[in-house]
Short mmCIF file of C-alpha atoms in Angstrom, two decimals:
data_model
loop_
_atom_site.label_atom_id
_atom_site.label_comp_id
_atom_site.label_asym_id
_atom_site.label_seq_id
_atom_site.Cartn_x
_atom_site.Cartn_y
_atom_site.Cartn_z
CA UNK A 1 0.00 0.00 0.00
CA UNK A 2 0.95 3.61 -0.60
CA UNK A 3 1.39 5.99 2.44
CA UNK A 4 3.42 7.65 4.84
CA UNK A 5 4.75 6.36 7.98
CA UNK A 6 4.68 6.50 11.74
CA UNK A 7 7.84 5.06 13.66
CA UNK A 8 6.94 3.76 16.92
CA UNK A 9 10.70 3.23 18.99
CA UNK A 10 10.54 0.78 21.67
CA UNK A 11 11.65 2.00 24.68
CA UNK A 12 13.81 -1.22 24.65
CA UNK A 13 15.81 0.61 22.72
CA UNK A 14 15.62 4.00 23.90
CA UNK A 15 19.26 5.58 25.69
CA UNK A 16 19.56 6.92 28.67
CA UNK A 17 19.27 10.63 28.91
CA UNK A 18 23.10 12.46 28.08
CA UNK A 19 24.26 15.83 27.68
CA UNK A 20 24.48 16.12 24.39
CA UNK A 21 21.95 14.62 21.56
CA UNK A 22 23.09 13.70 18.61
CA UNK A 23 21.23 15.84 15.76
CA UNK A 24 21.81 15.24 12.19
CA UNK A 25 22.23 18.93 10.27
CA UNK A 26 20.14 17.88 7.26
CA UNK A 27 20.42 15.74 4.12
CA UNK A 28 20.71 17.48 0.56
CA UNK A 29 17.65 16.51 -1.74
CA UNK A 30 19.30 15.43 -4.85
CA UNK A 31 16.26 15.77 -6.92
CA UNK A 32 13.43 13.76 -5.81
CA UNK A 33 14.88 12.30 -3.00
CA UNK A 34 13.50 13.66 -0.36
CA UNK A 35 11.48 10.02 0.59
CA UNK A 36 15.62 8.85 0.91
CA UNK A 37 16.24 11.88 3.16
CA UNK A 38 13.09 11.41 5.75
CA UNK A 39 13.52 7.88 6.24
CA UNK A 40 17.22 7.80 6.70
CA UNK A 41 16.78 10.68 9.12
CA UNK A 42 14.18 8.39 11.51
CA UNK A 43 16.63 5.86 11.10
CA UNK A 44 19.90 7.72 12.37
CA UNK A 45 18.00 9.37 15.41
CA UNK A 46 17.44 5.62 16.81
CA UNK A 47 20.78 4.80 19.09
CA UNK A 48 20.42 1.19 18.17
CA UNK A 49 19.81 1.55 14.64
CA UNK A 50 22.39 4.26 14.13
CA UNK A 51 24.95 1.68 16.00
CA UNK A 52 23.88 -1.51 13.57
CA UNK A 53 24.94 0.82 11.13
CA UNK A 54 27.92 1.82 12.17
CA UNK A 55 29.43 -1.21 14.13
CA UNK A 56 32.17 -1.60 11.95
CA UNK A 57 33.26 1.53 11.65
CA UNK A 58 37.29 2.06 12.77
CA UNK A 59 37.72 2.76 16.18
CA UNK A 60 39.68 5.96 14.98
CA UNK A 61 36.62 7.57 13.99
CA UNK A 62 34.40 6.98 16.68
CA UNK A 63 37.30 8.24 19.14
CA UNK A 64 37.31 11.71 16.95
CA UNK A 65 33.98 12.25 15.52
CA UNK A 66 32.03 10.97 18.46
CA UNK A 67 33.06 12.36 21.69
CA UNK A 68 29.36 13.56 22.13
CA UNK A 69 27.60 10.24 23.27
CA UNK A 70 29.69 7.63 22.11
CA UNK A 71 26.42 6.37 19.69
CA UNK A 72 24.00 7.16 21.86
CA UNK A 73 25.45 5.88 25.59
CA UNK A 74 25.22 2.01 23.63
CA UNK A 75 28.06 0.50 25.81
CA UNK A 76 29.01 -2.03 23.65
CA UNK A 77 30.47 0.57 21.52
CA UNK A 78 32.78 1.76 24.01
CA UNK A 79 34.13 -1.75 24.24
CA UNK A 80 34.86 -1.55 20.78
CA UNK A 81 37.38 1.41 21.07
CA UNK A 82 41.03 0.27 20.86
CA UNK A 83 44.55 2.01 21.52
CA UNK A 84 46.22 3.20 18.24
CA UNK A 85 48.79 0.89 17.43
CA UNK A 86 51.34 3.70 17.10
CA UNK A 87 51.05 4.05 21.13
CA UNK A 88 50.32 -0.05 21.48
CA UNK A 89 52.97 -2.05 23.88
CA UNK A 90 55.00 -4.38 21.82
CA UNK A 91 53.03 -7.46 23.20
CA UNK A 92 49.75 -6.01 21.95
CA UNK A 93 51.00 -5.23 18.56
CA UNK A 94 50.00 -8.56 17.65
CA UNK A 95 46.58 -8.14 19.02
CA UNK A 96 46.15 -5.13 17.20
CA UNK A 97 47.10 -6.42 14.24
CA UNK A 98 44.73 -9.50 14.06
CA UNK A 99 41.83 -7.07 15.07
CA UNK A 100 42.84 -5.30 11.94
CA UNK A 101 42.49 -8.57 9.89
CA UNK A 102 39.10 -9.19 11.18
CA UNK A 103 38.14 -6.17 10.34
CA UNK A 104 39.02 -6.01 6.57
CA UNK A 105 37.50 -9.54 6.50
CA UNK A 106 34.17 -7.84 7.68
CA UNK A 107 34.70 -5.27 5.23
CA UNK A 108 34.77 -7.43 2.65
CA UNK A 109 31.81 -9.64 3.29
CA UNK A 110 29.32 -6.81 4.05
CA UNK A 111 27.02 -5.70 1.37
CA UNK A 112 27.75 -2.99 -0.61
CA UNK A 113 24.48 -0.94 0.51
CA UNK A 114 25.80 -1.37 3.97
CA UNK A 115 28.86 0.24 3.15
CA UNK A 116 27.23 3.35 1.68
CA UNK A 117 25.00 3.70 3.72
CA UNK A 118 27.81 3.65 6.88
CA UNK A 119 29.54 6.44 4.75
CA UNK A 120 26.15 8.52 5.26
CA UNK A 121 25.86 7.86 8.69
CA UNK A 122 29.57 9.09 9.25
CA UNK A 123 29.36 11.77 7.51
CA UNK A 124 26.20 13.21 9.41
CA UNK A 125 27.90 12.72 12.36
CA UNK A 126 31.15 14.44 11.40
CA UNK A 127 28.74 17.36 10.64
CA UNK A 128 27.12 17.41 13.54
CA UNK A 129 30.51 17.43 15.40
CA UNK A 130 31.58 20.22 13.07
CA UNK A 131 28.83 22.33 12.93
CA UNK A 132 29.02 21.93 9.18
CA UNK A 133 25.93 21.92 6.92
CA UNK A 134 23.61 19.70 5.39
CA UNK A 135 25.24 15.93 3.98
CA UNK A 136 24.86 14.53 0.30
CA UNK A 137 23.54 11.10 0.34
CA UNK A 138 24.97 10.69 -3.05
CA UNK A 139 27.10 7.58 -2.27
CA UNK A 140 24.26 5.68 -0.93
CA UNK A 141 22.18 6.61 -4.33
CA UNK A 142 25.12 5.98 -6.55
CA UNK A 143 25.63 2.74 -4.86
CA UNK A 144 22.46 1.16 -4.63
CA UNK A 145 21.56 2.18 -8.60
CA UNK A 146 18.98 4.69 -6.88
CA UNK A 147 17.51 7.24 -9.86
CA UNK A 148 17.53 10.65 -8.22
CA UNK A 149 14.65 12.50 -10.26
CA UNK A 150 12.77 9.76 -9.85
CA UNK A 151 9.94 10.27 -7.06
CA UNK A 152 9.09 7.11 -5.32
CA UNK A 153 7.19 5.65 -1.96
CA UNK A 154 9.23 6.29 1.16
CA UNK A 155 7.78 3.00 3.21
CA UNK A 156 8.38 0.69 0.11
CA UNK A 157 11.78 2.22 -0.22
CA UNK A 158 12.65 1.45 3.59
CA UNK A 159 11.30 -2.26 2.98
CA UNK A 160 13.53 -2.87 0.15
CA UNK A 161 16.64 -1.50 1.36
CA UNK A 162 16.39 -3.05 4.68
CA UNK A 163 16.93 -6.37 2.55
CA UNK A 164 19.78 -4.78 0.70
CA UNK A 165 21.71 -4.24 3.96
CA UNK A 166 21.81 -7.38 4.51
CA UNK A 167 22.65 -7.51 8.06
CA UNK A 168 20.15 -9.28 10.34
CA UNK A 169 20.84 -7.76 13.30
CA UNK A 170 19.27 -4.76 11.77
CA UNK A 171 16.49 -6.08 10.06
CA UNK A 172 15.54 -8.44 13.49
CA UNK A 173 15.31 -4.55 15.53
CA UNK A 174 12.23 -3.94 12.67
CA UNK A 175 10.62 -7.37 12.10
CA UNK A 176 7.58 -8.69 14.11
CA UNK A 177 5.73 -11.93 13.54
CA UNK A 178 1.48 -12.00 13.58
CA UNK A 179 -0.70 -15.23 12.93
CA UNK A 180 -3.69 -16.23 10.66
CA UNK A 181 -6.01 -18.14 11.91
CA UNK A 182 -9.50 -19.99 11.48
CA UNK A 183 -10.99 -21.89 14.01
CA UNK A 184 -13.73 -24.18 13.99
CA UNK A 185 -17.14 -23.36 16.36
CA UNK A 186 -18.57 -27.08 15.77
CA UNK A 187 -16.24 -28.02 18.89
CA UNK A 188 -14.16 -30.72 17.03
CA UNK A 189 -10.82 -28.50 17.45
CA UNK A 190 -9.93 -28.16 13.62
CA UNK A 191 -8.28 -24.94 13.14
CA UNK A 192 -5.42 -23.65 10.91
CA UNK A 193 -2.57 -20.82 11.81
CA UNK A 194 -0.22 -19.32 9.65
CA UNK A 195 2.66 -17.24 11.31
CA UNK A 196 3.62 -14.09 9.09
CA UNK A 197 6.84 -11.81 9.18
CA UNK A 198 6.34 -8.45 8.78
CA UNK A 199 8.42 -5.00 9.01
CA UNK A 200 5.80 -2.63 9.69
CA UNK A 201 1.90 -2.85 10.30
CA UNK A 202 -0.61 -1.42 7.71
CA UNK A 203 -3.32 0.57 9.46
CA UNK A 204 -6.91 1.18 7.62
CA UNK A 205 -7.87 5.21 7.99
CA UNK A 206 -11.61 5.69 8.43
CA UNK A 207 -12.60 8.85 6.59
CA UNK A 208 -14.97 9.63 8.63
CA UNK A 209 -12.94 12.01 11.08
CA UNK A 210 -12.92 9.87 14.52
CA UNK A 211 -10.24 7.64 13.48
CA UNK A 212 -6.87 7.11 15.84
CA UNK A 213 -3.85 4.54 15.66
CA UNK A 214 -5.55 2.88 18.69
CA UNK A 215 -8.98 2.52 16.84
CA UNK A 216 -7.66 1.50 13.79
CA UNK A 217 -5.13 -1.77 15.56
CA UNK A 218 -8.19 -2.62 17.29
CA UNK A 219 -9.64 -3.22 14.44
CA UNK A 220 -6.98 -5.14 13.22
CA UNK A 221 -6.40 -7.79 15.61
CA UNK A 222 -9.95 -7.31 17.74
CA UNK A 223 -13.35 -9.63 17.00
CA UNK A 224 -12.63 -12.40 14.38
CA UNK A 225 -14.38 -12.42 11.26
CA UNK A 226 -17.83 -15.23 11.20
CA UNK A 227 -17.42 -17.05 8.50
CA UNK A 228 -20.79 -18.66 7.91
CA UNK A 229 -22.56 -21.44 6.71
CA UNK A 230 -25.77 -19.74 6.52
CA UNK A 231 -24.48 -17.04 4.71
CA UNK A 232 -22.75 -19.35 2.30
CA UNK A 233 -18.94 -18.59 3.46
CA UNK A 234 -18.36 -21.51 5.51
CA UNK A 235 -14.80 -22.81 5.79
CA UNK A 236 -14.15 -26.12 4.96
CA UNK A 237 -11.03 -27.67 6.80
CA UNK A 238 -9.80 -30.27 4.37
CA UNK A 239 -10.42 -31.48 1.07
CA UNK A 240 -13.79 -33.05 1.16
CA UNK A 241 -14.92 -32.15 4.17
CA UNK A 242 -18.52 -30.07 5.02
CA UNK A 243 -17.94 -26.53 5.59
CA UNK A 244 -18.42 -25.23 9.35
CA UNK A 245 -19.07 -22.28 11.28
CA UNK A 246 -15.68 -21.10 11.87
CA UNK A 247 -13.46 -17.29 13.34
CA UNK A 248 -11.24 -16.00 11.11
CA UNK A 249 -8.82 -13.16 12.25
CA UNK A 250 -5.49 -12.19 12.83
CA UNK A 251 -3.40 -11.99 15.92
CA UNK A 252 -0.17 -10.86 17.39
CA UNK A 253 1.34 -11.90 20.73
CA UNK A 254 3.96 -10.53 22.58
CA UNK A 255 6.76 -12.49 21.51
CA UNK A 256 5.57 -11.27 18.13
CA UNK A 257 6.15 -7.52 19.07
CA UNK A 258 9.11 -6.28 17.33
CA UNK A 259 11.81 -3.94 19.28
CA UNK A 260 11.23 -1.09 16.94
CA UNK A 261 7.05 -0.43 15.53
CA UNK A 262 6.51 0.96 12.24
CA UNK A 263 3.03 2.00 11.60
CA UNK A 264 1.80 2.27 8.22
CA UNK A 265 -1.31 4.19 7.78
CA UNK A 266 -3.41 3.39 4.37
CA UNK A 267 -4.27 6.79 3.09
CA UNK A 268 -4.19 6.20 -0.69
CA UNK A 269 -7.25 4.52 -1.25
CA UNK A 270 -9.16 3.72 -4.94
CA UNK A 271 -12.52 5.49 -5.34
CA UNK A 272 -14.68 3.42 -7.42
CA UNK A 273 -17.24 6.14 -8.36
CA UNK A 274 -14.87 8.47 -9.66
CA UNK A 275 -12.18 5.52 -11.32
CA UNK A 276 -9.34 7.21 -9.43
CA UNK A 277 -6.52 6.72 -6.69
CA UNK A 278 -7.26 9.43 -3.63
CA UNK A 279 -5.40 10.50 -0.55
CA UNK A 280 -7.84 10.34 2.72
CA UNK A 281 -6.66 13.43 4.63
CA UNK A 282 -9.06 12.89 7.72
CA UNK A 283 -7.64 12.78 10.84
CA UNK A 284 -5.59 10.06 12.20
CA UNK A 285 -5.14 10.51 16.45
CA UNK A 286 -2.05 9.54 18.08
CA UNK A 287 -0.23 10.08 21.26
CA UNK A 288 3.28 9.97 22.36
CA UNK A 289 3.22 6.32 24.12
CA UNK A 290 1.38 3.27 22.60
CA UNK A 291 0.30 0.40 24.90
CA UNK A 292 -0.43 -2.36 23.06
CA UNK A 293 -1.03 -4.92 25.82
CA UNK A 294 -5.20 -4.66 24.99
CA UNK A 295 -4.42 -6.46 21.38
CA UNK A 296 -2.18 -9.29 22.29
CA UNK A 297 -3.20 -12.90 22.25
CA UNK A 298 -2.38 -15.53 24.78
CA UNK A 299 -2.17 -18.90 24.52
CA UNK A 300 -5.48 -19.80 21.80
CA UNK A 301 -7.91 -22.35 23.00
CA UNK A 302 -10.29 -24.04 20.19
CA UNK A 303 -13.15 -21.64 20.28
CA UNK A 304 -11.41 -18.65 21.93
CA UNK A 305 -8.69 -17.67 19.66
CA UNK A 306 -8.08 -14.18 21.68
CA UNK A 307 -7.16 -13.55 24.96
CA UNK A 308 -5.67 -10.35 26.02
CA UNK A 309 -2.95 -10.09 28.30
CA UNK A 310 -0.99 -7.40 30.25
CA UNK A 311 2.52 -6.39 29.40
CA UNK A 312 4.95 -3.50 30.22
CA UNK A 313 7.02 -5.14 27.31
CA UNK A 314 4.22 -3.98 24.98
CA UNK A 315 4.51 -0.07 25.47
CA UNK A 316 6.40 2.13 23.38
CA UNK A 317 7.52 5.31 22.79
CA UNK A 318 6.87 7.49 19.75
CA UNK A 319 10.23 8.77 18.23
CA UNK A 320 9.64 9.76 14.86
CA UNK A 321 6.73 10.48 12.33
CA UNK A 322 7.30 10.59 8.64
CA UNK A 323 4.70 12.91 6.63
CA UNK A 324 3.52 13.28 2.88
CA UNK A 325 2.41 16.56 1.97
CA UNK A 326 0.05 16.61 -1.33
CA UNK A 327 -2.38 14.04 -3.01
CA UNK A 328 -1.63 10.84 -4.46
CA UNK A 329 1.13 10.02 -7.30
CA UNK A 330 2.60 13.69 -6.62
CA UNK A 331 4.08 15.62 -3.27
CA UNK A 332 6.69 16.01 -0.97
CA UNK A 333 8.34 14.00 2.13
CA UNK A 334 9.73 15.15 5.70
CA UNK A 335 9.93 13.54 9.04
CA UNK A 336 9.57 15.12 12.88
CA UNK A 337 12.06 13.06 15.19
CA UNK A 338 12.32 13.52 18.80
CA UNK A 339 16.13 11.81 19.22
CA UNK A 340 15.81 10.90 22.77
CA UNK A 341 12.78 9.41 23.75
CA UNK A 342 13.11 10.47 27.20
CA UNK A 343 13.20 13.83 26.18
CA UNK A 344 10.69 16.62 24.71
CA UNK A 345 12.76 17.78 22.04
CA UNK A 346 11.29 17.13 18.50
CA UNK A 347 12.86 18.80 15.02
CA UNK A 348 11.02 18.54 11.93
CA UNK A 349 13.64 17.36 9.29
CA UNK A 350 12.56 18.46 5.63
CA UNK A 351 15.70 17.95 3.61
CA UNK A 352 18.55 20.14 4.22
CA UNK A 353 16.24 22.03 6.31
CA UNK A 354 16.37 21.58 10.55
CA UNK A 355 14.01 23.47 12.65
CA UNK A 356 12.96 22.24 16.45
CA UNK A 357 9.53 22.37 16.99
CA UNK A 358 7.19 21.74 19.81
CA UNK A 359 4.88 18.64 20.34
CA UNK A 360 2.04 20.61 19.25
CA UNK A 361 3.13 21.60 15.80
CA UNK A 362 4.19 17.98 15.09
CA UNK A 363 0.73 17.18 16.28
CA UNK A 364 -1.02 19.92 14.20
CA UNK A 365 0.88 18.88 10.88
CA UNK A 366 0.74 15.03 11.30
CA UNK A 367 -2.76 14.27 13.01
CA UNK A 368 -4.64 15.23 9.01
CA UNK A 369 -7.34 17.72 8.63
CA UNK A 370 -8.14 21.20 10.29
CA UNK A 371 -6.91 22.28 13.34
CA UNK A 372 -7.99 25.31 15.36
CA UNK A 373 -5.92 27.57 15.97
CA UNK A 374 -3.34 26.61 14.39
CA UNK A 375 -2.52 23.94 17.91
CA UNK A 376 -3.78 21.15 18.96
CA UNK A 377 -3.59 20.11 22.54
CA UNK A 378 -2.71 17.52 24.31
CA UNK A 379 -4.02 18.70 27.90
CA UNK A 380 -6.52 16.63 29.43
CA UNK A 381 -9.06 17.54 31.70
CA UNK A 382 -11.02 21.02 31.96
CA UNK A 383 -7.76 22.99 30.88
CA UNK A 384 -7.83 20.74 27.88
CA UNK A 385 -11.92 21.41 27.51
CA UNK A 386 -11.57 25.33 27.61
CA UNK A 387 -8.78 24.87 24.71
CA UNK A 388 -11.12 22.99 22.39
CA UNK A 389 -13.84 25.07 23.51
CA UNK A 390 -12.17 28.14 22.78
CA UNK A 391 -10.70 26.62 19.37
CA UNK A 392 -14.18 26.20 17.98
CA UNK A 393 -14.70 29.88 17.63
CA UNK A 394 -11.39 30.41 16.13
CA UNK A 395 -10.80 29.97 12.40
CA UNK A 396 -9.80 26.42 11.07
CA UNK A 397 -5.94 26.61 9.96
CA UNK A 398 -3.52 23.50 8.79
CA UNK A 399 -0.13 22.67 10.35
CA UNK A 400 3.37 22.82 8.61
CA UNK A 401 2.50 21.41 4.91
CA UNK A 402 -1.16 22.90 4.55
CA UNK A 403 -4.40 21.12 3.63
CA UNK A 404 -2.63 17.65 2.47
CA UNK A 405 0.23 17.09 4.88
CA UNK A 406 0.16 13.96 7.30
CA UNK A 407 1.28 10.91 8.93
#
């Protein structure tokens, strides 16, 4: 499906909080590339993701580029950091030296998309260390056979290039695993499950204004679909066999929860009146934490193929938002990222471009539709109340990219 996309970090991989954040100082739009330049900027802002990345690079570089937070406070980094060889003892020249080896072996055996894409990374953090301006993804596009003018889908770009990295530790932070399943309701226990991979969820929008990422999963993995008899869409559970009552649905359980959540929401839909393709700008409500404890499945019994459970393991953090401004086949991408989870500090990315910004203006420009005021709260409770109150007699305004510019 066609969309934008909403990142979702785990907070089992959010970093402690340390004094300096790392914050990338823009990525050059080469022609069309601005799809490249949001996703690539969610993906540096995540510690773990932005260490994957760079776990091979020389321990020379991390000692002078990175004095900042050391990727992010990940501690295994550290343990990668060696003594130049130049100021070695004699008796761990050898050491040194076989380290070395290893390392041009790994060089050699990663892909070549890996590669580029580490010379990226570096390079943004360089900048940021230098106070220098915006970085040229150039090598990654020149490397990967990637045509600049040519516009495409940011979440089907992030989906094939994970691949093209080939390095599983990466890919295993993004990928989750949900089942298929029908179930019998005759009693005799026949059922069939399917497990599925997948590296990011695909979330219906309801056009009808009242629609929210919470809504919208529950919908996803809530009540099974009745698959009838009566109705003449009975399932049949082998060859030869008369067709039963049965639940069809979906399901995800926590060991199915992946360490980072990608959220695809479905806003390109096909209008069959009007024999076109059209972007669903209604509203889509989020907030900064997602507990998805209320959808998971425990163990399945034969007629009772969902049972919630409770899980602190199931709650994460939002830490970055990609947005499409305009309609479909046509428009523009940028991404808010807030790159410490633990911290209020968002900056809207949109190409060589780096402004913070407040929670509110991320909200306004990535919820969809009007907003009053130009804000939109997130206050609960009667202070919260007066705001919308108020809001209604104010005129209707649009966030950052105007009428067509969401999540």
């Amino acid at each position: 499906f066609l969309g934008s996309l909403l990142s979702v970090a785990s907070v089992a991989v959010a970093t402690s909080p340390t004094p300096t954040t790392t914050v990338s100082t823009g990525l050059r739009n080469l022609g069309n590339t601005c799809y490249l330049n949001a996703q690539l900027q969610c993906a540096f802002h995540i510690p773990k993701v932005r260490h994957e990345i760079l776990s091979a690079t020389p321990p020379s570089f991390i000692e002078e580029g990175q004095g900042d937070e050391t990727d992010a406070g990940d501690t295994s980094l550290d343990k990668t950091m060696t003594v130049d060889a130049d100021e070695a003892p004699a008796e761990e020249k050898k050491e040194d030296d076989n380290a070395d080896t290893e390392n041009q072996h790994m060089a050699a055996t990663e892909s070549q998309g890996l590669v580029a894409l580490r010379h990226v990374f570096q390079d943004m953090l360089q900048s940021f260390a230098n106070l220098d301006g915006p970085v040229s993804p150039r090598i990654l596009t020149t490397t990967l056979g990637i045509p600049v003018l040519e516009q495409q889908d940011s979440q089907e770009f992030w989906k094939l290039l994970l691949p093209a990295l080939e390095k599983p530790s990466l890919s295993k932070l993004y990928t989750g695993t949900v089942e298929d399943y029908i179930v019998a309701l005759d009693g005799s226990g026949r059922e069939r499950r399917r497990e599925e991979v997948f590296l990011d969820l695909s979330l219906d929008v309801s056009p009808d204004g009242k629609c929210s990422v919470d809504s919208s999963l529950q919908k996803m993995f809530g009540q099974p679909e009745l698959l009838s008899v009566a109705e003449g869409v009975g399932w049949r559970p082998e060859k030869g066999a008369e067709k039963v009552d049965a639940h069809k649905g979906i399901q995800i359980r926590e060991s199915g929860l992946p360490s980072i959540l990608q959220l695809h929401l479905k806003r390109f839909n096909y209008d069959w009146n009007r024999d076109v393709m059209e972007k669903v700008n209604d509203p889509v409500e989020f907030s900064l934490e997602l507990d998805m404890s209320s959808i998971l499945a425990g163990n399945a019994s034969e007629n009772t193929p969902k049972q919630p459970v409770q899980s602190d393991s199931a709650i994460y953090d939002l830490q970055s938002i990609l947005i499409h401004m305009g309609e479909f086949g046509v428009g523009h991408y940028y991404a808010y990222v807030r790159p410490n989870v633990k911290r209020d500090e968002w900056y809207r990315f949109n190409d060589d471009i780096v402004a913070p910004v407040s929670f509110e203006e991320v909200l306004a420009d990535a919820t969809g539709g009007k907003v009053r005021g130009g804000k939109v709260s997130r206050n609960g409770g009667l202070l919260g109340k007066i705001k919308r109150i108020i809001g209604i007699f104010e005129s209707p305004s649009f966030g950052y990219g105007g009428r067509s510019s969401n999540a």
